[in-house]
Amino acid sequence: MTVLNIKRRTAGYKKVIALCAVTIALLAGTSCTTASKPDKPNVLLILVDDLRPAIGAYGDRLAITPNMDKLAANGFRFEQAYSNQAVCAPSRFNLLLGSRSTSSGIYGFGQNFRDYYPDAVTLPQYFKQHGYHTESMGKVYHIGHNTYADEASWSVPHYKDLVIEYVDPESKKEGFTREEALFSNQPARGLPRGWAWEAPDVEDDAYADGRVAQRAVERLRNFQSQPDQPFFLAVGFARPHLPFSVPKKYWDMYDEEALPLPQYTIRPEGAPPYAVKYGDEIDQYIPIPTTVTAEPFPDSLTRKLIHGYYAGASYVDTQIGKVLDELAALGLDDNTIVVLWGDHGYMLGDMGMWTKHVNYELANRIPLIIAAPGVARAGSHTDQLTETVDIYPTLVELAGLPIPDVQQPFDGLSLVPVLSNPETRIRDHAYHCFPRGGHLGRAIRTDRYRLVEWKKIGDTAETATYELYDYENGLMEVKNIAEEQPEVRKALQDILAQHPAPMPSRPQSPRRE
């Protein structure tokens, strides 16, 4: 989409809004110069860690998520939204920089973007430059594994809370655990594992997400007292990230014995060995075997982990509800753009795999809901293929701000045309990547297919290996058909070839004291 078209559309929206304001004022017998709301809309960005579309509004019959369901009913739901990389730190850089990983060269932990793009302008920073008060709390940037927050993004220091957290002393009998250390940017070598779940009978604020929700409520009340100051508030929630540590009442919402087991637990037929994973995170917790293989976990363990994940989803749903209810109670909801975003998908024993870190559907499909008063019709949804990087330009356009001219790569497309008309199409595929086993897998997802191209990192001369999957009969990768469907593969290869060559991985950033 051209700069000129975006400017024309933005100008058109402003004219319509201004005309509506004049009409309302005349009907009410008041002057147009006494409007009580600021000219710029507020932004409430809600980030949820490890949340696949385990939401009732997305058709998940297990999920008890009334607050996210309500947001979807009042907002606009993107049915085919995808992360640009299925891991925490890069996915958040994708969001906040508007840059795909293959454009920035940031594929992992310990690669802090200011070391490579010192003059980058992040999404909240851009709003700050245009008069917004920007503030964050909870898990927004990934902090841990030698990765840090970004002070330049915020008007006030970031409010940090825990991601790895236990209330029951029995969950970490041997003391400080390796995951606690990693998420605190401390050495983890030799430390013990903590439990993968706990369910103490405690209040919501015994855990970080409850405290973050309360903090958000308090800040919204403060913003309401300053109606002429627009705000950009980023609220990051940790659950349902491991460990599944949430109050007992959320576990009690589900009958563990009635939870269905994964329907398909076998790796995709014909997939390269480096395309799949079995450990890598899940094995950092008790009672998971220290060596995870392709053999499925016992049914009892699988159900316990699935139970914990959905308990976490319901817990975070309640915390989100507290924030959204306060937004409405304060009368801020009709002038606030709300975005709910999951940083990547999640696998719960599907194809024998757990968590994320691969290029498959369940690891990359995310929930994305945008409530944009005056633009999107409540309860609408679209099948438009969407990427995380699209959120940055979308919020900029919704706020009526100039098109960003930034140092970092800028890959997203504004979704405003889709919000205005769900049938509009601005792209024919979504793009993502993940490096595994010394190879970089670049993927495109169309309405029907996913193609993954694998090459050794830094070796552009190598003949690529391909995966091709057809989702016509379900969202699970069952068989790689790259050799069986050469015409389809070639058509998708041609699309992928239109993307720039991937950036080599950036060097590790120096460790901070």
Short mmCIF file of C-alpha atoms in Angstrom, two decimals, residues 63-509:
data_model
loop_
_atom_site.label_atom_id
_atom_site.label_comp_id
_atom_site.label_asym_id
_atom_site.label_seq_id
_atom_site.Cartn_x
_atom_site.Cartn_y
_atom_site.Cartn_z
CA ALA A 63 -11.59 -22.89 27.03
CA ILE A 64 -13.48 -20.99 29.74
CA THR A 65 -12.61 -17.45 28.72
CA PRO A 66 -15.66 -15.18 29.10
CA ASN A 67 -13.70 -11.93 29.18
CA MET A 68 -11.73 -12.53 26.00
CA ASP A 69 -14.96 -13.78 24.43
CA LYS A 70 -16.61 -10.49 25.38
CA LEU A 71 -13.75 -8.51 23.89
CA ALA A 72 -14.11 -10.47 20.66
CA ALA A 73 -17.85 -9.77 20.65
CA ASN A 74 -17.15 -6.06 21.01
CA GLY A 75 -14.14 -6.02 18.72
CA PHE A 76 -12.71 -7.52 15.54
CA ARG A 77 -11.27 -11.06 15.45
CA PHE A 78 -8.50 -12.14 13.11
CA GLU A 79 -8.96 -15.86 12.49
CA GLN A 80 -5.71 -16.41 10.61
CA ALA A 81 -3.12 -14.36 12.46
CA TYR A 82 0.43 -15.67 12.80
CA SER A 83 3.56 -14.93 14.76
CA ASN A 84 6.68 -14.10 12.77
CA GLN A 85 8.71 -16.45 14.94
CA ALA A 86 7.49 -18.92 17.57
CA VAL A 87 9.64 -17.91 20.53
CA CYS A 88 9.23 -15.20 23.15
CA ALA A 89 12.05 -12.66 22.68
CA PRO A 90 12.07 -12.39 18.86
CA SER A 91 8.26 -12.42 18.65
CA ARG A 92 8.11 -9.36 20.88
CA PHE A 93 10.76 -7.61 18.83
CA ASN A 94 8.63 -8.43 15.76
CA LEU A 95 5.72 -6.66 17.42
CA LEU A 96 7.50 -3.66 18.90
CA LEU A 97 9.90 -3.02 16.02
CA GLY A 98 7.58 -3.97 13.16
CA SER A 99 10.48 -6.08 11.85
CA ARG A 100 10.47 -9.73 10.83
CA SER A 101 13.28 -11.79 12.30
CA THR A 102 14.74 -12.48 8.86
CA SER A 103 14.93 -8.72 8.28
CA SER A 104 16.56 -7.82 11.60
CA GLY A 105 18.75 -10.89 12.08
CA ILE A 106 17.38 -11.33 15.60
CA TYR A 107 16.41 -14.99 15.97
CA GLY A 108 17.05 -15.77 19.62
CA PHE A 109 17.76 -14.67 23.15
CA GLY A 110 20.64 -12.42 24.07
CA GLN A 111 20.36 -10.31 20.91
CA ASN A 112 19.35 -6.87 22.14
CA PHE A 113 18.15 -4.79 19.21
CA ARG A 114 19.74 -1.50 20.31
CA ASP A 115 23.15 -3.07 19.73
CA TYR A 116 22.34 -3.34 16.01
CA TYR A 117 19.77 -0.56 15.53
CA PRO A 118 20.72 2.10 18.10
CA ASP A 119 18.31 4.65 16.59
CA ALA A 120 15.41 2.25 16.13
CA VAL A 121 11.99 3.66 16.98
CA THR A 122 9.77 1.13 18.68
CA LEU A 123 5.98 1.15 18.53
CA PRO A 124 5.51 2.75 21.97
CA GLN A 125 8.46 5.06 21.38
CA TYR A 126 6.82 6.32 18.20
CA PHE A 127 3.67 7.12 20.14
CA LYS A 128 5.77 8.83 22.81
CA GLN A 129 7.34 11.01 20.13
CA HIS A 130 3.84 12.11 19.16
CA GLY A 131 2.73 13.27 22.58
CA TYR A 132 1.60 10.04 24.21
CA HIS A 133 2.40 8.93 27.73
CA THR A 134 3.75 5.40 27.24
CA GLU A 135 3.92 2.89 30.05
CA SER A 136 4.40 -0.86 30.44
CA MET A 137 4.01 -3.54 33.07
CA GLY A 138 4.48 -7.28 33.29
CA LYS A 139 5.96 -9.21 30.37
CA VAL A 140 6.17 -6.85 27.40
CA TYR A 141 9.71 -7.16 26.15
CA HIS A 142 11.20 -10.53 27.05
CA ILE A 143 13.46 -9.98 30.06
CA GLY A 144 15.77 -12.89 30.75
CA HIS A 145 18.31 -15.12 28.96
CA ASN A 146 20.57 -12.04 28.57
CA THR A 147 17.70 -10.12 26.96
CA TYR A 148 16.50 -6.85 28.46
CA ALA A 149 13.78 -4.21 28.36
CA ASP A 150 14.11 -0.98 26.37
CA GLU A 151 14.08 2.20 28.43
CA ALA A 152 13.63 4.49 25.42
CA SER A 153 10.20 3.00 24.70
CA TRP A 154 8.56 4.30 27.86
CA SER A 155 7.77 7.59 29.54
CA VAL A 156 8.34 6.04 32.97
CA PRO A 157 10.39 2.98 34.03
CA HIS A 158 8.93 -0.39 33.16
CA TYR A 159 7.06 -2.17 35.98
CA LYS A 160 8.60 -5.63 36.02
CA ASP A 161 7.14 -8.73 37.66
CA LEU A 162 7.87 -12.44 37.60
CA VAL A 163 7.35 -14.97 34.83
CA ILE A 164 8.65 -18.04 36.66
CA GLU A 165 6.95 -18.09 40.03
CA TYR A 166 6.01 -20.53 42.80
CA VAL A 167 3.92 -19.98 45.92
CA ASP A 168 4.04 -23.52 47.34
CA PRO A 169 7.52 -24.22 48.82
CA GLU A 170 7.15 -27.87 47.78
CA SER A 171 7.32 -26.79 44.13
CA LYS A 172 10.99 -25.83 44.49
CA LYS A 173 12.27 -27.73 47.51
CA GLU A 174 15.88 -27.44 46.38
CA GLY A 175 15.82 -23.66 46.24
CA PHE A 176 16.25 -21.21 43.37
CA THR A 177 15.51 -23.02 40.09
CA ARG A 178 17.28 -22.81 36.74
CA GLU A 179 14.32 -21.19 35.01
CA GLU A 180 14.00 -18.57 37.74
CA ALA A 181 17.66 -17.78 37.23
CA LEU A 182 17.41 -17.53 33.45
CA PHE A 183 14.43 -15.19 33.66
CA SER A 184 16.37 -13.06 36.15
CA ASN A 185 19.42 -12.82 33.89
CA GLN A 186 21.46 -14.84 36.37
CA PRO A 187 23.65 -17.94 35.83
CA ALA A 188 21.60 -21.14 35.80
CA ARG A 189 24.24 -23.85 35.47
CA GLY A 190 23.89 -26.52 38.15
CA LEU A 191 20.59 -25.25 39.53
CA PRO A 192 17.66 -27.67 40.04
CA ARG A 193 14.43 -27.87 38.09
CA GLY A 194 11.15 -26.60 39.53
CA TRP A 195 7.75 -28.26 39.14
CA ALA A 196 5.77 -27.81 35.94
CA TRP A 197 2.63 -26.85 37.87
CA GLU A 198 1.13 -25.97 41.22
CA ALA A 199 -2.41 -25.19 42.39
CA PRO A 200 -2.40 -23.51 45.81
CA ASP A 201 -5.59 -22.10 47.30
CA VAL A 202 -4.55 -18.44 47.08
CA GLU A 203 -5.88 -15.14 45.79
CA ASP A 204 -5.16 -13.95 42.26
CA ASP A 205 -2.53 -11.45 43.34
CA ALA A 206 -0.39 -14.18 44.87
CA TYR A 207 0.96 -14.45 41.33
CA ALA A 208 2.38 -11.80 39.04
CA ASP A 209 -0.55 -11.59 36.63
CA GLY A 210 -2.92 -10.65 39.44
CA ARG A 211 -0.54 -7.92 40.55
CA VAL A 212 -0.06 -6.67 37.00
CA ALA A 213 -3.83 -6.46 36.49
CA GLN A 214 -4.16 -4.41 39.67
CA ARG A 215 -1.34 -2.15 38.56
CA ALA A 216 -3.08 -1.61 35.22
CA VAL A 217 -6.33 -0.74 36.98
CA GLU A 218 -4.55 1.84 39.13
CA ARG A 219 -2.84 3.40 36.15
CA LEU A 220 -6.10 3.63 34.19
CA ARG A 221 -7.63 5.54 37.09
CA ASN A 222 -4.71 7.93 36.99
CA PHE A 223 -5.08 8.41 33.23
CA GLN A 224 -8.79 9.17 33.64
CA SER A 225 -7.86 12.14 35.79
CA GLN A 226 -5.75 13.51 32.93
CA PRO A 227 -8.20 13.46 30.00
CA ASP A 228 -6.09 15.70 27.77
CA GLN A 229 -3.09 13.33 27.91
CA PRO A 230 -3.42 10.35 25.54
CA PHE A 231 -1.80 7.15 26.77
CA PHE A 232 -0.25 4.02 25.33
CA LEU A 233 -0.45 1.33 28.00
CA ALA A 234 1.18 -2.07 27.43
CA VAL A 235 0.03 -4.77 29.85
CA GLY A 236 1.87 -8.07 29.62
CA PHE A 237 0.63 -11.29 31.24
CA ALA A 238 2.83 -14.34 31.88
CA ARG A 239 0.36 -17.22 32.01
CA PRO A 240 -0.25 -19.66 30.45
CA HIS A 241 3.56 -19.85 30.13
CA LEU A 242 5.17 -22.65 32.13
CA PRO A 243 5.15 -23.36 35.00
CA PHE A 244 1.37 -23.70 35.17
CA SER A 245 1.26 -21.95 38.54
CA VAL A 246 -2.22 -20.51 39.09
CA PRO A 247 -4.71 -20.47 41.97
CA LYS A 248 -6.64 -23.66 42.65
CA LYS A 249 -10.01 -22.16 41.70
CA TYR A 250 -8.92 -22.01 38.05
CA TRP A 251 -7.87 -25.64 38.06
CA ASP A 252 -11.27 -26.45 39.58
CA MET A 253 -13.00 -24.98 36.52
CA TYR A 254 -11.98 -28.07 34.50
CA ASP A 255 -12.52 -31.82 34.91
CA GLU A 256 -9.08 -33.27 34.23
CA GLU A 257 -10.38 -36.73 33.42
CA ALA A 258 -12.70 -35.30 30.78
CA LEU A 259 -9.97 -33.38 28.96
CA PRO A 260 -9.31 -34.91 25.54
CA LEU A 261 -5.86 -36.21 24.69
CA PRO A 262 -4.06 -35.08 21.52
CA GLN A 263 -5.56 -36.77 18.48
CA TYR A 264 -2.30 -37.11 16.60
CA THR A 265 1.02 -37.74 18.35
CA ILE A 266 3.34 -38.74 15.50
CA ARG A 267 5.85 -36.45 13.83
CA PRO A 268 4.96 -35.39 10.27
CA GLU A 269 5.80 -38.09 7.77
CA GLY A 270 8.70 -37.00 5.58
CA ALA A 271 9.71 -34.01 7.73
CA PRO A 272 13.45 -33.32 8.00
CA PRO A 273 14.82 -34.39 11.39
CA TYR A 274 15.79 -30.82 12.31
CA ALA A 275 12.25 -29.53 11.65
CA VAL A 276 10.77 -31.16 14.76
CA LYS A 277 11.49 -30.92 18.50
CA TYR A 278 10.66 -32.83 21.66
CA GLY A 279 12.48 -31.19 24.57
CA ASP A 280 13.59 -27.55 24.54
CA GLU A 281 11.69 -26.01 27.47
CA ILE A 282 9.22 -28.65 28.65
CA ASP A 283 12.13 -30.73 29.96
CA GLN A 284 13.23 -27.92 32.27
CA TYR A 285 10.49 -28.86 34.75
CA ILE A 286 9.70 -31.74 37.10
CA PRO A 287 8.29 -34.40 36.52
CA ILE A 288 9.09 -34.24 32.80
CA PRO A 289 11.80 -36.72 31.74
CA THR A 290 15.16 -35.01 31.38
CA THR A 291 15.43 -36.56 27.92
CA VAL A 292 12.25 -36.11 25.89
CA THR A 293 11.86 -38.37 22.87
CA ALA A 294 9.22 -38.89 20.21
CA GLU A 295 7.43 -41.30 22.56
CA PRO A 296 4.26 -39.59 23.90
CA PHE A 297 4.05 -38.87 27.61
CA PRO A 298 1.81 -41.12 29.72
CA ASP A 299 -1.84 -40.11 29.44
CA SER A 300 -1.96 -38.98 33.08
CA LEU A 301 0.96 -36.57 32.60
CA THR A 302 -0.39 -35.31 29.29
CA ARG A 303 -3.77 -34.55 30.85
CA LYS A 304 -2.17 -32.81 33.84
CA LEU A 305 -0.18 -30.52 31.55
CA ILE A 306 -3.21 -29.77 29.35
CA HIS A 307 -5.21 -29.09 32.52
CA GLY A 308 -2.55 -26.67 33.74
CA TYR A 309 -2.46 -24.85 30.41
CA TYR A 310 -6.22 -24.27 30.34
CA ALA A 311 -6.25 -23.29 34.02
CA GLY A 312 -3.63 -20.69 33.10
CA ALA A 313 -5.72 -19.45 30.17
CA SER A 314 -8.76 -18.99 32.45
CA TYR A 315 -6.65 -17.27 35.10
CA VAL A 316 -5.25 -14.77 32.64
CA ASP A 317 -8.71 -14.28 31.16
CA THR A 318 -9.96 -13.13 34.56
CA GLN A 319 -7.06 -10.68 34.91
CA ILE A 320 -7.75 -9.27 31.44
CA GLY A 321 -11.39 -8.89 32.44
CA LYS A 322 -10.42 -6.78 35.44
CA VAL A 323 -8.52 -4.38 33.20
CA LEU A 324 -11.23 -4.16 30.54
CA ASP A 325 -13.99 -3.73 33.11
CA GLU A 326 -12.11 -0.82 34.67
CA LEU A 327 -11.53 0.73 31.26
CA ALA A 328 -15.30 0.68 30.70
CA ALA A 329 -16.18 1.82 34.24
CA LEU A 330 -13.97 4.87 33.79
CA GLY A 331 -15.60 5.75 30.48
CA LEU A 332 -12.33 5.33 28.60
CA ASP A 333 -13.39 2.45 26.39
CA ASP A 334 -15.04 4.56 23.69
CA ASN A 335 -11.79 6.42 23.01
CA THR A 336 -9.30 3.58 23.50
CA ILE A 337 -8.02 1.16 20.88
CA VAL A 338 -7.65 -2.23 22.54
CA VAL A 339 -5.40 -4.92 21.09
CA LEU A 340 -5.20 -8.46 22.48
CA TRP A 341 -2.20 -10.37 21.11
CA GLY A 342 -0.68 -13.77 21.83
CA ASP A 343 3.05 -13.79 21.16
CA HIS A 344 2.99 -17.20 19.41
CA GLY A 345 1.09 -20.47 19.42
CA TYR A 346 1.59 -23.54 21.57
CA MET A 347 1.58 -27.32 21.22
CA LEU A 348 0.12 -29.58 23.88
CA GLY A 349 1.47 -32.97 22.90
CA ASP A 350 0.29 -32.49 19.33
CA MET A 351 2.51 -34.53 16.98
CA GLY A 352 4.33 -35.56 20.14
CA MET A 353 5.63 -32.00 20.66
CA TRP A 354 5.24 -29.47 23.46
CA THR A 355 5.44 -25.66 23.67
CA LYS A 356 6.69 -23.87 20.50
CA HIS A 357 10.02 -23.44 18.60
CA VAL A 358 8.96 -24.97 15.26
CA ASN A 359 7.43 -23.77 11.98
CA TYR A 360 4.14 -25.63 12.31
CA GLU A 361 0.58 -24.32 12.53
CA LEU A 362 -0.13 -24.78 16.23
CA ALA A 363 3.17 -23.16 17.21
CA ASN A 364 2.57 -20.08 15.05
CA ARG A 365 -1.16 -19.34 14.88
CA ILE A 366 -2.08 -16.66 17.41
CA PRO A 367 -5.12 -14.86 18.75
CA LEU A 368 -5.42 -11.25 17.59
CA ILE A 369 -8.40 -9.12 18.56
CA ILE A 370 -8.62 -5.38 17.88
CA ALA A 371 -11.37 -3.17 19.26
CA ALA A 372 -11.16 0.13 17.36
CA PRO A 373 -14.16 2.33 18.23
CA GLY A 374 -15.66 4.00 15.18
CA VAL A 375 -13.72 1.87 12.70
CA ALA A 376 -14.37 -1.84 13.19
CA ARG A 377 -17.90 -3.21 13.53
CA ALA A 378 -18.33 -5.06 16.82
CA GLY A 379 -18.23 -8.82 16.51
CA SER A 380 -16.70 -8.84 13.04
CA HIS A 381 -14.02 -11.28 11.98
CA THR A 382 -11.89 -12.03 8.96
CA ASP A 383 -9.85 -14.83 7.40
CA GLN A 384 -7.32 -12.31 6.11
CA LEU A 385 -3.84 -13.74 6.70
CA THR A 386 -2.13 -11.49 9.21
CA GLU A 387 1.29 -11.19 10.84
CA THR A 388 2.49 -9.77 14.14
CA VAL A 389 4.44 -7.05 12.29
CA ASP A 390 1.14 -5.67 10.96
CA ILE A 391 0.14 -4.35 14.37
CA TYR A 392 2.64 -1.45 14.42
CA PRO A 393 1.43 0.26 11.21
CA THR A 394 -2.19 -0.52 12.07
CA LEU A 395 -2.05 1.31 15.39
CA VAL A 396 -0.20 4.21 13.80
CA GLU A 397 -2.90 4.64 11.19
CA LEU A 398 -5.76 4.19 13.66
CA ALA A 399 -4.25 6.96 15.80
CA GLY A 400 -3.92 9.25 12.79
CA LEU A 401 -0.15 9.54 13.17
CA PRO A 402 2.31 10.06 10.30
CA ILE A 403 3.78 7.03 8.57
CA PRO A 404 6.94 5.99 10.45
CA ASP A 405 10.34 6.64 8.91
CA VAL A 406 12.52 4.44 11.08
CA GLN A 407 16.03 2.99 11.12
CA GLN A 408 15.03 -0.64 11.59
CA PRO A 409 13.44 -2.75 8.83
CA PHE A 410 9.70 -2.13 8.69
CA ASP A 411 7.74 -5.05 7.28
CA GLY A 412 4.11 -4.72 8.36
CA LEU A 413 0.99 -3.68 6.46
CA SER A 414 -1.80 -1.66 8.00
CA LEU A 415 -4.90 -3.71 8.76
CA VAL A 416 -7.21 -0.67 8.80
CA PRO A 417 -8.74 -1.55 5.40
CA VAL A 418 -9.61 -4.99 6.78
CA LEU A 419 -11.04 -3.53 9.98
CA SER A 420 -13.27 -1.34 7.83
CA ASN A 421 -14.29 -4.21 5.55
CA PRO A 422 -13.56 -7.83 6.60
CA GLU A 423 -13.63 -8.97 2.96
CA THR A 424 -10.70 -6.73 2.00
CA ARG A 425 -7.46 -8.55 1.20
CA ILE A 426 -4.06 -6.88 1.64
CA ARG A 427 -1.81 -9.98 1.42
CA ASP A 428 -2.14 -13.53 0.10
CA HIS A 429 0.16 -15.22 2.63
CA ALA A 430 1.69 -14.87 6.06
CA TYR A 431 5.45 -15.21 6.56
CA HIS A 432 7.41 -16.60 9.50
CA CYS A 433 10.61 -18.43 10.30
CA PHE A 434 12.45 -20.50 12.86
CA PRO A 435 16.07 -21.72 12.99
CA ARG A 436 16.66 -25.30 14.09
CA GLY A 437 19.60 -27.67 13.95
CA GLY A 438 21.91 -25.26 12.15
CA HIS A 439 19.28 -24.61 9.48
CA LEU A 440 16.96 -21.67 8.95
CA GLY A 441 13.39 -22.53 8.06
CA ARG A 442 11.50 -19.78 6.25
CA ALA A 443 7.79 -20.40 5.88
CA ILE A 444 4.80 -18.97 4.10
CA ARG A 445 1.21 -19.81 5.01
CA THR A 446 -1.53 -19.36 2.41
CA ASP A 447 -5.23 -20.05 2.92
CA ARG A 448 -4.59 -23.72 2.20
CA TYR A 449 -0.87 -24.54 2.33
CA ARG A 450 2.33 -24.00 4.28
CA LEU A 451 5.72 -24.20 2.57
CA VAL A 452 8.88 -24.32 4.68
CA GLU A 453 12.25 -23.82 3.01
CA TRP A 454 15.25 -25.09 4.95
CA LYS A 455 18.81 -23.98 4.30
CA LYS A 456 21.91 -24.11 6.43
CA ILE A 457 22.39 -20.77 8.16
CA GLY A 458 24.84 -18.69 6.16
CA ASP A 459 25.09 -21.25 3.32
CA THR A 460 23.09 -19.80 0.45
CA ALA A 461 24.65 -22.22 -2.03
CA GLU A 462 23.12 -25.30 -0.46
CA THR A 463 20.20 -26.91 -2.22
CA ALA A 464 17.17 -26.24 -0.06
CA THR A 465 15.00 -28.87 1.58
CA TYR A 466 11.26 -28.26 1.55
CA GLU A 467 8.22 -29.12 3.60
CA LEU A 468 4.75 -28.68 2.12
CA TYR A 469 1.52 -29.24 4.03
CA ASP A 470 -2.10 -29.09 2.92
CA TYR A 471 -4.59 -27.90 5.59
CA GLU A 472 -7.74 -28.63 3.64
CA ASN A 473 -8.62 -31.52 5.98
CA GLY A 474 -7.31 -30.18 9.29
CA LEU A 475 -4.71 -27.99 10.99
CA MET A 476 -2.20 -30.73 11.78
CA GLU A 477 0.91 -31.46 9.75
CA VAL A 478 0.51 -35.15 8.95
CA LYS A 479 2.56 -35.69 5.79
CA ASN A 480 5.13 -33.63 3.91
CA ILE A 481 3.86 -33.59 0.31
CA ALA A 482 6.64 -31.44 -1.18
CA GLU A 483 7.70 -34.23 -3.55
CA GLU A 484 4.15 -35.34 -4.36
CA GLN A 485 2.90 -31.87 -5.30
CA PRO A 486 5.75 -30.24 -7.27
CA GLU A 487 3.48 -27.74 -9.02
CA VAL A 488 2.11 -26.44 -5.74
CA ARG A 489 5.58 -26.39 -4.23
CA LYS A 490 6.96 -24.44 -7.20
CA ALA A 491 4.17 -21.85 -7.01
CA LEU A 492 4.86 -21.28 -3.32
CA GLN A 493 8.62 -21.23 -3.91
CA ASP A 494 8.05 -18.39 -6.37
CA ILE A 495 6.16 -16.45 -3.68
CA LEU A 496 8.87 -17.08 -1.09
CA ALA A 497 11.54 -15.99 -3.58
CA GLN A 498 9.96 -12.52 -3.66
CA HIS A 499 11.05 -11.98 -0.04
CA PRO A 500 14.53 -10.60 0.64
CA ALA A 501 17.30 -13.02 1.52
CA PRO A 502 17.35 -13.59 5.30
CA MET A 503 19.80 -11.64 7.44
CA PRO A 504 22.48 -13.74 9.15
CA SER A 505 22.00 -14.12 12.87
CA ARG A 506 23.27 -11.16 14.88
CA PRO A 507 26.07 -11.76 17.40
CA GLN A 508 25.24 -12.19 21.05
CA SER A 509 25.01 -8.96 23.01
#
